[in-house]
PDB file of C-alpha atoms and ligand atoms in Angstrom:
ATOM      1  CA  MET A 276       0.000   0.000   0.000  1.00  0.00           C
ATOM      2  CA  VAL A 277       1.247   3.496  -0.851  1.00  0.00           C
ATOM      3  CA  PHE A 278       0.599   6.384   1.482  1.00  0.00           C
ATOM      4  CA  ILE A 279       0.599   9.830  -0.004  1.00  0.00           C
ATOM      5  CA  LEU A 280       1.432  12.449   2.543  1.00  0.00           C
ATOM      6  CA  GLU A 281      -0.634  15.514   1.817  1.00  0.00           C
ATOM      7  CA  THR A 282       0.947  18.749   2.903  1.00  0.00           C
ATOM      8  CA  GLU A 283      -1.524  20.847   4.839  1.00  0.00           C
ATOM      9  CA  GLN A 284      -3.165  23.639   2.821  1.00  0.00           C
ATOM     10  CA  PRO A 285      -2.296  27.105   4.073  1.00  0.00           C
ATOM     11  CA  LEU A 286      -4.907  29.049   6.000  1.00  0.00           C
ATOM     12  CA  ARG A 287      -6.057  31.580   3.435  1.00  0.00           C
ATOM     13  CA  ILE A 288      -6.996  35.063   4.585  1.00  0.00           C
ATOM     14  CA  GLY A 289      -8.772  37.566   2.328  1.00  0.00           C
ATOM     15  CA  ILE A 290      -7.821  41.188   2.868  1.00  0.00           C
ATOM     16  CA  GLN A 291      -8.513  44.391   0.961  1.00  0.00           C
ATOM     17  CA  LYS A 292      -5.913  44.912  -1.752  1.00  0.00           C
ATOM     18  CA  SER A 293      -5.893  48.653  -1.775  1.00  0.00           C
ATOM     19  CA  GLY A 294      -8.118  50.911   0.281  1.00  0.00           C
ATOM     20  CA  ARG A 295      -8.934  52.212   3.701  1.00  0.00           C
ATOM     21  CA  LEU A 296      -8.560  48.869   5.458  1.00  0.00           C
ATOM     22  CA  THR A 297      -5.338  47.677   3.853  1.00  0.00           C
ATOM     23  CA  GLU A 298      -2.687  49.400   5.921  1.00  0.00           C
ATOM     24  CA  LYS A 299      -4.351  48.786   9.295  1.00  0.00           C
ATOM     25  CA  THR A 300      -5.007  45.143   8.458  1.00  0.00           C
ATOM     26  CA  ILE A 301      -1.402  44.541   7.408  1.00  0.00           C
ATOM     27  CA  ARG A 302      -0.141  46.349  10.503  1.00  0.00           C
ATOM     28  CA  LEU A 303      -2.362  44.163  12.695  1.00  0.00           C
ATOM     29  CA  LEU A 304      -1.075  41.000  11.030  1.00  0.00           C
ATOM     30  CA  GLU A 305       2.536  42.134  11.404  1.00  0.00           C
ATOM     31  CA  ASP A 306       1.973  43.128  15.035  1.00  0.00           C
ATOM     32  CA  ILE A 307       0.737  39.632  15.833  1.00  0.00           C
ATOM     33  CA  GLY A 308       3.906  38.159  14.408  1.00  0.00           C
ATOM     34  CA  LEU A 309       3.149  37.298  10.767  1.00  0.00           C
ATOM     35  CA  LYS A 310       5.986  38.003   8.366  1.00  0.00           C
ATOM     36  CA  PHE A 311       5.417  38.708   4.678  1.00  0.00           C
ATOM     37  CA  ASP A 312       7.454  39.683   1.707  1.00  0.00           C
ATOM     38  CA  ASP A 313       6.191  42.625  -0.304  1.00  0.00           C
ATOM     39  CA  TYR A 314       2.415  42.469  -0.318  1.00  0.00           C
ATOM     40  CA  LYS A 315       1.897  45.426  -2.632  1.00  0.00           C
ATOM     41  CA  SER A 316       2.921  43.817  -5.879  1.00  0.00           C
ATOM     42  CA  SER A 317       1.089  40.515  -5.702  1.00  0.00           C
ATOM     43  CA  LEU A 318      -2.433  39.126  -5.301  1.00  0.00           C
ATOM     44  CA  MET A 319      -1.341  36.154  -3.252  1.00  0.00           C
ATOM     45  CA  VAL A 320       1.304  36.516  -0.542  1.00  0.00           C
ATOM     46  CA  LYS A 321       2.747  33.697   1.532  1.00  0.00           C
ATOM     47  CA  CYS A 322       3.497  34.230   5.167  1.00  0.00           C
ATOM     48  CA  ARG A 323       7.114  33.308   5.870  1.00  0.00           C
ATOM     49  CA  ASN A 324       6.761  31.987   9.402  1.00  0.00           C
ATOM     50  CA  LEU A 325       3.271  30.421   9.579  1.00  0.00           C
ATOM     51  CA  ASN A 326       1.259  28.280   7.169  1.00  0.00           C
ATOM     52  CA  ILE A 327      -0.849  31.248   6.058  1.00  0.00           C
ATOM     53  CA  GLU A 328      -1.373  33.025   2.770  1.00  0.00           C
ATOM     54  CA  LEU A 329      -3.037  36.345   2.073  1.00  0.00           C
ATOM     55  CA  LEU A 330      -5.348  36.885  -0.851  1.00  0.00           C
ATOM     56  CA  LEU A 331      -5.455  40.578  -1.740  1.00  0.00           C
ATOM     57  CA  ILE A 332      -8.803  41.409  -3.295  1.00  0.00           C
ATOM     58  CA  ARG A 333     -11.541  44.058  -3.437  1.00  0.00           C
ATOM     59  CA  ASP A 334     -13.294  44.327  -0.104  1.00  0.00           C
ATOM     60  CA  ASP A 335     -16.670  43.647  -1.784  1.00  0.00           C
ATOM     61  CA  ASP A 336     -15.483  40.161  -2.754  1.00  0.00           C
ATOM     62  CA  ILE A 337     -14.290  39.142   0.702  1.00  0.00           C
ATOM     63  CA  PRO A 338     -17.620  37.980   2.247  1.00  0.00           C
ATOM     64  CA  GLU A 339     -18.451  35.687  -0.712  1.00  0.00           C
ATOM     65  CA  TYR A 340     -14.936  34.272  -0.843  1.00  0.00           C
ATOM     66  CA  VAL A 341     -15.168  33.443   2.843  1.00  0.00           C
ATOM     67  CA  GLN A 342     -18.711  32.125   2.493  1.00  0.00           C
ATOM     68  CA  ASP A 343     -17.649  29.774  -0.299  1.00  0.00           C
ATOM     69  CA  GLY A 344     -14.512  28.629   1.521  1.00  0.00           C
ATOM     70  CA  VAL A 345     -12.159  30.139  -1.068  1.00  0.00           C
ATOM     71  CA  CYS A 346     -10.773  32.027   1.931  1.00  0.00           C
ATOM     72  CA  ASP A 347     -10.895  30.619   5.450  1.00  0.00           C
ATOM     73  CA  LEU A 348     -10.833  34.042   7.064  1.00  0.00           C
ATOM     74  CA  GLY A 349     -11.431  37.613   5.924  1.00  0.00           C
ATOM     75  CA  PHE A 350     -10.853  41.109   7.235  1.00  0.00           C
ATOM     76  CA  VAL A 351     -13.771  43.235   6.089  1.00  0.00           C
ATOM     77  CA  GLY A 352     -16.165  45.969   7.180  1.00  0.00           C
ATOM     78  CA  ALA A 353     -19.393  44.797   8.816  1.00  0.00           C
ATOM     79  CA  ASN A 354     -21.153  47.019   6.271  1.00  0.00           C
ATOM     80  CA  VAL A 355     -19.961  44.841   3.373  1.00  0.00           C
ATOM     81  CA  THR A 356     -20.774  41.512   5.054  1.00  0.00           C
ATOM     82  CA  ALA A 357     -24.262  42.777   5.958  1.00  0.00           C
ATOM     83  CA  GLU A 358     -24.932  44.207   2.505  1.00  0.00           C
ATOM     84  CA  ARG A 359     -23.916  40.928   0.870  1.00  0.00           C
ATOM     85  CA  ASN A 360     -25.907  38.968   3.463  1.00  0.00           C
ATOM     86  CA  ALA A 361     -23.054  36.474   3.479  1.00  0.00           C
ATOM     87  CA  ASN A 362     -23.280  33.201   5.364  1.00  0.00           C
ATOM     88  CA  VAL A 363     -20.104  33.584   7.469  1.00  0.00           C
ATOM     89  CA  SER A 364     -19.297  33.792  11.172  1.00  0.00           C
ATOM     90  CA  VAL A 365     -18.022  36.996  12.710  1.00  0.00           C
ATOM     91  CA  ILE A 366     -15.287  35.937  15.104  1.00  0.00           C
ATOM     92  CA  LYS A 367     -13.836  39.277  16.156  1.00  0.00           C
ATOM     93  CA  ASP A 368     -14.626  42.971  16.073  1.00  0.00           C
ATOM     94  CA  LEU A 369     -11.323  44.582  15.206  1.00  0.00           C
ATOM     95  CA  GLU A 370     -11.894  48.084  16.570  1.00  0.00           C
ATOM     96  CA  PHE A 371     -10.813  50.008  13.473  1.00  0.00           C
ATOM     97  CA  GLY A 372     -12.472  51.161  10.253  1.00  0.00           C
ATOM     98  CA  TYR A 373     -15.310  52.693  12.227  1.00  0.00           C
ATOM     99  CA  CYS A 374     -17.993  54.284  10.072  1.00  0.00           C
ATOM    100  CA  ARG A 375     -21.740  54.452   9.693  1.00  0.00           C
ATOM    101  CA  LEU A 376     -24.094  54.088   6.773  1.00  0.00           C
ATOM    102  CA  SER A 377     -26.196  57.239   6.903  1.00  0.00           C
ATOM    103  CA  LEU A 378     -29.020  58.958   5.107  1.00  0.00           C
ATOM    104  CA  ALA A 379     -28.086  62.399   3.842  1.00  0.00           C
ATOM    105  CA  SER A 380     -29.911  65.022   1.824  1.00  0.00           C
ATOM    106  CA  PRO A 381     -29.166  68.412   0.252  1.00  0.00           C
ATOM    107  CA  LYS A 382     -28.830  71.222   2.767  1.00  0.00           C
ATOM    108  CA  ASN A 383     -31.930  73.465   2.682  1.00  0.00           C
ATOM    109  CA  GLY A 384     -33.868  70.773   0.789  1.00  0.00           C
ATOM    110  CA  ALA A 385     -37.266  69.303   1.641  1.00  0.00           C
ATOM    111  CA  ILE A 386     -35.976  65.948   2.956  1.00  0.00           C
ATOM    112  CA  LYS A 387     -35.319  66.207   6.685  1.00  0.00           C
ATOM    113  CA  THR A 388     -36.348  62.866   8.167  1.00  0.00           C
ATOM    114  CA  ALA A 389     -36.614  59.243   7.033  1.00  0.00           C
ATOM    115  CA  GLU A 390     -40.376  59.764   6.522  1.00  0.00           C
ATOM    116  CA  ASP A 391     -39.694  62.485   3.938  1.00  0.00           C
ATOM    117  CA  PHE A 392     -38.075  59.840   1.705  1.00  0.00           C
ATOM    118  CA  GLN A 393     -41.474  58.449   0.658  1.00  0.00           C
ATOM    119  CA  GLY A 394     -41.446  58.154  -3.161  1.00  0.00           C
ATOM    120  CA  LYS A 395     -38.004  59.767  -3.432  1.00  0.00           C
ATOM    121  CA  ARG A 396     -34.943  58.583  -5.356  1.00  0.00           C
ATOM    122  CA  ILE A 397     -32.068  57.573  -3.142  1.00  0.00           C
ATOM    123  CA  ALA A 398     -28.561  56.910  -4.453  1.00  0.00           C
ATOM    124  CA  THR A 399     -26.456  54.302  -2.652  1.00  0.00           C
ATOM    125  CA  SER A 400     -23.860  51.571  -3.024  1.00  0.00           C
ATOM    126  CA  TYR A 401     -25.752  49.675  -0.307  1.00  0.00           C
ATOM    127  CA  PRO A 402     -29.101  48.851  -1.943  1.00  0.00           C
ATOM    128  CA  ASN A 403     -29.942  45.941   0.366  1.00  0.00           C
ATOM    129  CA  LEU A 404     -29.273  47.683   3.663  1.00  0.00           C
ATOM    130  CA  THR A 405     -31.068  50.793   2.424  1.00  0.00           C
ATOM    131  CA  LYS A 406     -34.066  48.825   1.126  1.00  0.00           C
ATOM    132  CA  ASN A 407     -34.335  46.858   4.368  1.00  0.00           C
ATOM    133  CA  PHE A 408     -34.238  50.021   6.433  1.00  0.00           C
ATOM    134  CA  PHE A 409     -37.057  51.687   4.518  1.00  0.00           C
ATOM    135  CA  SER A 410     -39.197  48.596   4.099  1.00  0.00           C
ATOM    136  CA  GLY A 411     -38.937  48.083   7.889  1.00  0.00           C
ATOM    137  CA  LYS A 412     -40.535  51.512   8.247  1.00  0.00           C
ATOM    138  CA  GLY A 413     -43.113  50.934   5.519  1.00  0.00           C
ATOM    139  CA  ILE A 414     -41.653  53.723   3.378  1.00  0.00           C
ATOM    140  CA  ASP A 415     -41.396  53.269  -0.403  1.00  0.00           C
ATOM    141  CA  VAL A 416     -38.220  54.620  -1.958  1.00  0.00           C
ATOM    142  CA  ARG A 417     -36.633  54.300  -5.373  1.00  0.00           C
ATOM    143  CA  ILE A 418     -33.115  52.981  -5.020  1.00  0.00           C
ATOM    144  CA  VAL A 419     -30.570  54.269  -7.524  1.00  0.00           C
ATOM    145  CA  GLU A 420     -27.588  51.942  -7.242  1.00  0.00           C
ATOM    146  CA  ILE A 421     -24.247  53.697  -7.758  1.00  0.00           C
ATOM    147  CA  SER A 422     -20.855  52.122  -7.128  1.00  0.00           C
ATOM    148  CA  GLY A 423     -18.859  55.226  -6.228  1.00  0.00           C
ATOM    149  CA  ALA A 424     -19.000  59.002  -5.706  1.00  0.00           C
ATOM    150  CA  VAL A 425     -22.541  58.643  -4.386  1.00  0.00           C
ATOM    151  CA  GLU A 426     -22.455  62.077  -2.746  1.00  0.00           C
ATOM    152  CA  ILE A 427     -22.499  63.822  -6.125  1.00  0.00           C
ATOM    153  CA  ALA A 428     -25.795  62.166  -7.198  1.00  0.00           C
ATOM    154  CA  PRO A 429     -28.171  64.881  -5.882  1.00  0.00           C
ATOM    155  CA  THR A 430     -26.163  67.623  -7.620  1.00  0.00           C
ATOM    156  CA  LEU A 431     -26.392  65.670 -10.868  1.00  0.00           C
ATOM    157  CA  ASN A 432     -30.108  65.219 -10.219  1.00  0.00           C
ATOM    158  CA  VAL A 433     -29.677  61.466 -10.426  1.00  0.00           C
ATOM    159  CA  ALA A 434     -31.241  61.188  -6.957  1.00  0.00           C
ATOM    160  CA  ASP A 435     -32.981  63.307  -4.331  1.00  0.00           C
ATOM    161  CA  ALA A 436     -30.865  62.071  -1.438  1.00  0.00           C
ATOM    162  CA  ILE A 437     -28.244  59.474  -0.621  1.00  0.00           C
ATOM    163  CA  CYS A 438     -27.375  56.680   1.771  1.00  0.00           C
ATOM    164  CA  ASP A 439     -23.615  56.412   2.111  1.00  0.00           C
ATOM    165  CA  LEU A 440     -20.739  55.621   4.463  1.00  0.00           C
ATOM    166  CA  VAL A 441     -19.695  58.439   6.744  1.00  0.00           C
ATOM    167  CA  SER A 442     -16.919  58.699   9.284  1.00  0.00           C
ATOM    168  CA  THR A 443     -16.227  62.378   9.936  1.00  0.00           C
ATOM    169  CA  GLY A 444     -18.951  63.818   7.714  1.00  0.00           C
ATOM    170  CA  SER A 445     -16.543  66.142   5.892  1.00  0.00           C
ATOM    171  CA  THR A 446     -17.244  64.612   2.455  1.00  0.00           C
ATOM    172  CA  LEU A 447     -20.977  65.162   2.924  1.00  0.00           C
ATOM    173  CA  LYS A 448     -20.412  68.748   3.959  1.00  0.00           C
ATOM    174  CA  ALA A 449     -18.127  69.428   1.013  1.00  0.00           C
ATOM    175  CA  ASN A 450     -20.945  68.273  -1.281  1.00  0.00           C
ATOM    176  CA  GLY A 451     -23.642  70.404   0.319  1.00  0.00           C
ATOM    177  CA  LEU A 452     -25.303  67.490   2.101  1.00  0.00           C
ATOM    178  CA  VAL A 453     -26.438  67.063   5.693  1.00  0.00           C
ATOM    179  CA  GLU A 454     -26.450  63.790   7.561  1.00  0.00           C
ATOM    180  CA  LEU A 455     -29.968  62.865   8.683  1.00  0.00           C
ATOM    181  CA  GLU A 456     -29.902  59.447  10.281  1.00  0.00           C
ATOM    182  CA  PRO A 457     -27.455  56.530  10.594  1.00  0.00           C
ATOM    183  CA  ILE A 458     -28.977  53.234   9.492  1.00  0.00           C
ATOM    184  CA  PHE A 459     -26.016  50.917  10.194  1.00  0.00           C
ATOM    185  CA  TYR A 460     -22.910  51.186  12.414  1.00  0.00           C
ATOM    186  CA  SER A 461     -19.806  49.424  11.168  1.00  0.00           C
ATOM    187  CA  GLN A 462     -16.234  48.514  11.987  1.00  0.00           C
ATOM    188  CA  THR A 463     -13.736  46.066  10.527  1.00  0.00           C
ATOM    189  CA  GLN A 464     -14.350  42.465  11.539  1.00  0.00           C
ATOM    190  CA  LEU A 465     -12.579  39.157  11.274  1.00  0.00           C
ATOM    191  CA  ILE A 466     -14.940  36.717   9.591  1.00  0.00           C
ATOM    192  CA  ARG A 467     -14.571  32.957   9.276  1.00  0.00           C
ATOM    193  CA  THR A 468     -15.950  30.521   6.775  1.00  0.00           C
ATOM    194  CA  ASN A 469     -18.782  28.207   7.830  1.00  0.00           C
ATOM    195  CA  GLN A 470     -17.442  25.560   5.462  1.00  0.00           C
ATOM    196  CA  PRO A 471     -15.712  22.648   7.209  1.00  0.00           C
ATOM    197  CA  ILE A 472     -12.012  23.251   7.832  1.00  0.00           C
ATOM    198  CA  SER A 473      -9.185  21.029   9.052  1.00  0.00           C
ATOM    199  CA  ALA A 474      -8.196  20.714  12.707  1.00  0.00           C
ATOM    200  CA  GLU A 475      -4.832  22.288  11.837  1.00  0.00           C
ATOM    201  CA  LYS A 476      -6.505  25.355  10.370  1.00  0.00           C
ATOM    202  CA  GLN A 477      -8.850  25.612  13.344  1.00  0.00           C
ATOM    203  CA  GLU A 478      -5.880  25.503  15.699  1.00  0.00           C
ATOM    204  CA  LEU A 479      -4.125  28.216  13.715  1.00  0.00           C
ATOM    205  CA  ILE A 480      -7.263  30.397  13.847  1.00  0.00           C
ATOM    206  CA  GLU A 481      -7.318  30.024  17.622  1.00  0.00           C
ATOM    207  CA  ARG A 482      -3.662  31.049  17.825  1.00  0.00           C
ATOM    208  CA  LEU A 483      -4.372  34.126  15.714  1.00  0.00           C
ATOM    209  CA  LEU A 484      -7.352  35.055  17.891  1.00  0.00           C
ATOM    210  CA  LEU A 485      -5.276  34.754  21.054  1.00  0.00           C
ATOM    211  CA  ARG A 486      -2.694  37.071  19.545  1.00  0.00           C
ATOM    212  CA  ILE A 487      -5.299  39.573  18.349  1.00  0.00           C
ATOM    213  CA  ASN A 488      -6.885  39.614  21.804  1.00  0.00           C
ATOM    214  CA  GLY A 489      -3.440  40.216  23.308  1.00  0.00           C
ATOM    215  CA  ARG A 490      -2.836  43.130  20.996  1.00  0.00           C
ATOM    216  CA  GLN A 491      -6.251  44.666  21.653  1.00  0.00           C
ATOM    217  CA  LEU A 492      -5.785  44.391  25.401  1.00  0.00           C
ATOM    218  CA  ALA A 493      -2.295  45.890  25.121  1.00  0.00           C
ATOM    219  CA  GLU A 494      -3.651  48.851  23.194  1.00  0.00           C
ATOM    220  CA  LYS A 495      -6.079  49.518  26.031  1.00  0.00           C
ATOM    221  CA  SER A 496      -3.441  49.242  28.765  1.00  0.00           C
ATOM    222  CA  ARG A 497      -0.270  50.967  29.953  1.00  0.00           C
ATOM    223  CA  TYR A 498       2.644  49.625  31.951  1.00  0.00           C
ATOM    224  CA  ILE A 499       3.513  51.859  34.875  1.00  0.00           C
ATOM    225  CA  MET A 500       6.643  51.909  37.010  1.00  0.00           C
ATOM    226  CA  LEU A 501       6.873  54.115  40.064  1.00  0.00           C
ATOM    227  CA  ASN A 502       8.727  54.585  43.290  1.00  0.00           C
ATOM    228  CA  ALA A 503       6.869  54.847  46.588  1.00  0.00           C
ATOM    229  CA  PRO A 504       7.478  54.822  50.319  1.00  0.00           C
ATOM    230  CA  ALA A 505       7.315  51.215  51.596  1.00  0.00           C
ATOM    231  CA  SER A 506       4.703  52.427  54.081  1.00  0.00           C
ATOM    232  CA  ALA A 507       2.335  53.330  51.207  1.00  0.00           C
ATOM    233  CA  VAL A 508       2.349  49.885  49.558  1.00  0.00           C
ATOM    234  CA  GLU A 509      -0.995  48.766  50.959  1.00  0.00           C
ATOM    235  CA  GLU A 510      -2.701  51.997  49.899  1.00  0.00           C
ATOM    236  CA  ILE A 511      -1.151  51.739  46.443  1.00  0.00           C
ATOM    237  CA  LYS A 512      -2.315  48.144  46.071  1.00  0.00           C
ATOM    238  CA  ASN A 513      -5.839  49.345  46.786  1.00  0.00           C
ATOM    239  CA  ILE A 514      -5.621  52.008  44.094  1.00  0.00           C
ATOM    240  CA  LEU A 515      -4.244  49.681  41.413  1.00  0.00           C
ATOM    241  CA  PRO A 516      -6.825  47.560  39.579  1.00  0.00           C
ATOM    242  CA  SER A 517      -7.650  44.577  41.749  1.00  0.00           C
ATOM    243  CA  ALA A 518      -7.257  41.849  39.129  1.00  0.00           C
ATOM    244  CA  LYS A 519      -3.567  42.578  38.653  1.00  0.00           C
ATOM    245  CA  SER A 520      -1.131  41.889  41.435  1.00  0.00           C
ATOM    246  CA  PRO A 521       1.612  44.515  41.170  1.00  0.00           C
ATOM    247  CA  THR A 522       5.319  43.649  41.184  1.00  0.00           C
ATOM    248  CA  ILE A 523       7.008  45.191  44.217  1.00  0.00           C
ATOM    249  CA  LEU A 524      10.804  45.515  44.184  1.00  0.00           C
ATOM    250  CA  PRO A 525      13.164  46.698  46.930  1.00  0.00           C
ATOM    251  CA  LEU A 526      15.317  49.783  46.305  1.00  0.00           C
ATOM    252  CA  ALA A 527      18.725  50.799  47.696  1.00  0.00           C
ATOM    253  CA  ASP A 528      16.866  53.019  50.165  1.00  0.00           C
ATOM    254  CA  PRO A 529      15.115  50.506  52.490  1.00  0.00           C
ATOM    255  CA  GLU A 530      12.272  52.981  53.102  1.00  0.00           C
ATOM    256  CA  MET A 531      11.373  52.963  49.382  1.00  0.00           C
ATOM    257  CA  VAL A 532      10.099  50.371  46.895  1.00  0.00           C
ATOM    258  CA  ALA A 533       9.583  50.279  43.124  1.00  0.00           C
ATOM    259  CA  ILE A 534       6.171  49.143  41.923  1.00  0.00           C
ATOM    260  CA  HIS A 535       5.328  47.880  38.435  1.00  0.00           C
ATOM    261  CA  SER A 536       1.802  47.309  37.215  1.00  0.00           C
ATOM    262  CA  VAL A 537      -0.543  47.325  34.233  1.00  0.00           C
ATOM    263  CA  VAL A 538      -3.440  49.769  34.239  1.00  0.00           C
ATOM    264  CA  PRO A 539      -6.374  50.142  31.866  1.00  0.00           C
ATOM    265  CA  ILE A 540      -6.114  53.260  29.760  1.00  0.00           C
ATOM    266  CA  ASN A 541      -9.642  54.464  30.569  1.00  0.00           C
ATOM    267  CA  GLN A 542      -8.813  54.718  34.282  1.00  0.00           C
ATOM    268  CA  PHE A 543      -5.263  55.812  33.689  1.00  0.00           C
ATOM    269  CA  TRP A 544      -5.277  59.489  34.727  1.00  0.00           C
ATOM    270  CA  ASP A 545      -7.498  58.877  37.703  1.00  0.00           C
ATOM    271  CA  ILE A 546      -5.139  56.162  38.959  1.00  0.00           C
ATOM    272  CA  MET A 547      -2.044  58.299  38.376  1.00  0.00           C
ATOM    273  CA  GLU A 548      -3.470  61.199  40.375  1.00  0.00           C
ATOM    274  CA  ARG A 549      -4.472  58.999  43.261  1.00  0.00           C
ATOM    275  CA  LEU A 550      -1.061  57.316  43.302  1.00  0.00           C
ATOM    276  CA  LYS A 551       0.629  60.701  43.460  1.00  0.00           C
ATOM    277  CA  GLN A 552      -1.566  61.719  46.395  1.00  0.00           C
ATOM    278  CA  VAL A 553      -0.361  58.729  48.443  1.00  0.00           C
ATOM    279  CA  GLY A 554       3.316  59.479  47.786  1.00  0.00           C
ATOM    280  CA  ALA A 555       4.195  57.782  44.475  1.00  0.00           C
ATOM    281  CA  SER A 556       7.001  59.488  42.533  1.00  0.00           C
ATOM    282  CA  ASP A 557       9.155  59.011  39.426  1.00  0.00           C
ATOM    283  CA  MET A 558       6.275  57.462  37.523  1.00  0.00           C
ATOM    284  CA  VAL A 559       7.218  56.013  34.137  1.00  0.00           C
ATOM    285  CA  ILE A 560       4.471  55.041  31.725  1.00  0.00           C
ATOM    286  CA  LEU A 561       5.136  52.679  28.829  1.00  0.00           C
ATOM    287  CA  PRO A 562       3.050  51.342  25.955  1.00  0.00           C
ATOM    288  CA  ILE A 563       2.648  47.556  25.819  1.00  0.00           C
ATOM    289  CA  GLN A 564       3.259  45.478  22.703  1.00  0.00           C
ATOM    290  CA  SER A 565       1.001  42.583  23.669  1.00  0.00           C
ATOM    291  CA  LEU A 566      -0.748  41.344  26.778  1.00  0.00           C
ATOM    292  CA  ILE A 567      -1.555  37.655  27.052  1.00  0.00           C
ATOM    293  CA  GLN A 568      -3.588  36.713  30.113  1.00  0.00           C
TER     294      GLN A 568
HETATM  295  P1  ATP B 686     -12.411  48.364  -3.026  1.00  0.00           P
HETATM  296  O1  ATP B 686     -11.622  48.865  -4.174  1.00  0.00           O
HETATM  297  O2  ATP B 686     -11.652  47.345  -2.208  1.00  0.00           O
HETATM  298  O3  ATP B 686     -13.792  47.904  -3.387  1.00  0.00           O
HETATM  299  P2  ATP B 686     -13.786  50.553  -1.695  1.00  0.00           P
HETATM  300  O4  ATP B 686     -13.623  51.812  -2.450  1.00  0.00           O
HETATM  301  O5  ATP B 686     -15.068  49.807  -1.733  1.00  0.00           O
HETATM  302  O6  ATP B 686     -12.545  49.604  -2.038  1.00  0.00           O
HETATM  303  P3  ATP B 686     -12.835  51.851   0.761  1.00  0.00           P
HETATM  304  O7  ATP B 686     -13.264  53.246   0.478  1.00  0.00           O
HETATM  305  O8  ATP B 686     -11.372  51.545   0.779  1.00  0.00           O
HETATM  306  O9  ATP B 686     -13.584  50.769  -0.153  1.00  0.00           O
HETATM  307  O10 ATP B 686     -13.481  51.448   2.145  1.00  0.00           O
HETATM  308  C1  ATP B 686     -13.302  50.182   2.687  1.00  0.00           C
HETATM  309  C2  ATP B 686     -14.065  50.071   3.997  1.00  0.00           C
HETATM  310  O11 ATP B 686     -13.584  51.050   4.923  1.00  0.00           O
HETATM  311  C3  ATP B 686     -15.549  50.353   3.930  1.00  0.00           C
HETATM  312  O12 ATP B 686     -16.299  49.253   3.441  1.00  0.00           O
HETATM  313  C4  ATP B 686     -15.847  50.615   5.400  1.00  0.00           C
HETATM  314  O13 ATP B 686     -15.989  49.407   6.117  1.00  0.00           O
HETATM  315  C5  ATP B 686     -14.591  51.315   5.878  1.00  0.00           C
HETATM  316  N1  ATP B 686     -14.716  52.785   6.064  1.00  0.00           N
HETATM  317  C6  ATP B 686     -14.349  53.461   7.176  1.00  0.00           C
HETATM  318  N2  ATP B 686     -14.605  54.770   7.050  1.00  0.00           N
HETATM  319  C7  ATP B 686     -15.131  54.962   5.846  1.00  0.00           C
HETATM  320  C8  ATP B 686     -15.604  56.118   5.135  1.00  0.00           C
HETATM  321  N3  ATP B 686     -15.589  57.327   5.656  1.00  0.00           N
HETATM  322  N4  ATP B 686     -16.048  55.936   3.895  1.00  0.00           N
HETATM  323  C9  ATP B 686     -16.029  54.718   3.340  1.00  0.00           C
HETATM  324  N5  ATP B 686     -15.620  53.607   3.976  1.00  0.00           N
HETATM  325  C10 ATP B 686     -15.185  53.702   5.225  1.00  0.00           C
HETATM  326 ZN1   ZN B 687     -15.422  48.036  -2.204  1.00  0.00          ZN
END
């Protein structure tokens, strides 16, 4: 009998080739330890240190590729996955690429609320999300599907209003439009195929998730080092977040200790001020690369 040893297929990840998500996605992948050769010149890039390959494609194609199992994972905006109604699993919100799909109409025009859209023409690249929003409210609209530069449609009299992605709102403003109502909030997500995958791939996905979680937690935390009178240690322990036991080190001066700890960024200034009040000094604050718990 002859056994043929199949080499394991690489875990294939679909990412946007060129656009708003590309740089942040690549940076995330590099931060969690994946090494690539030049990703700008090729559609398929092999990872040098893990059995992973990147497929660089238009973001619109990512949900279907993941749905069909062409890619095992994808980095894509929730807006695209929802619009395509793709059968995939969202396994992680990635906390970048924040935007909203919003209704907007010409400044000083007659359309001020969603109800005013009855019978109007609305230009959008998101016909399904827009249709669902209005049909949920029992409002009839005429969808004019446009693939880009949607905000110019009212000026060209192709539509009466639009439904488009907004982050700061400056593009709307520059085109004489006002934002009326968000219909969908989005951020970049990691999606996974629902097609069966090998145990090896599953294990690799779990490793990637652990690393992404570590990076996200690190971004929300700071490492602090400070000196304090030994007599203040108990008070300082009470101020520092309870889940983390601080490291306490002796100093040359027996009355003093050095304390190291990790603090969440949202409580950071409050903690620093309280530490100072109980005698902490020489506080050094450092960013953290990754935090695995
Ligand atoms: P592609 O050529 O890949 O189809 P695209 O032009 O459709 O690119 P981009 O403009 O690069 O897409 O946007 C990609 C994603 O970035 C959007 O689907 C959305 O999730 C997110 N995004 C964040 N802020 C904005 C914004 N202000 N406008 C548009 N998209 C935004
Ligand atoms: Zn696109």
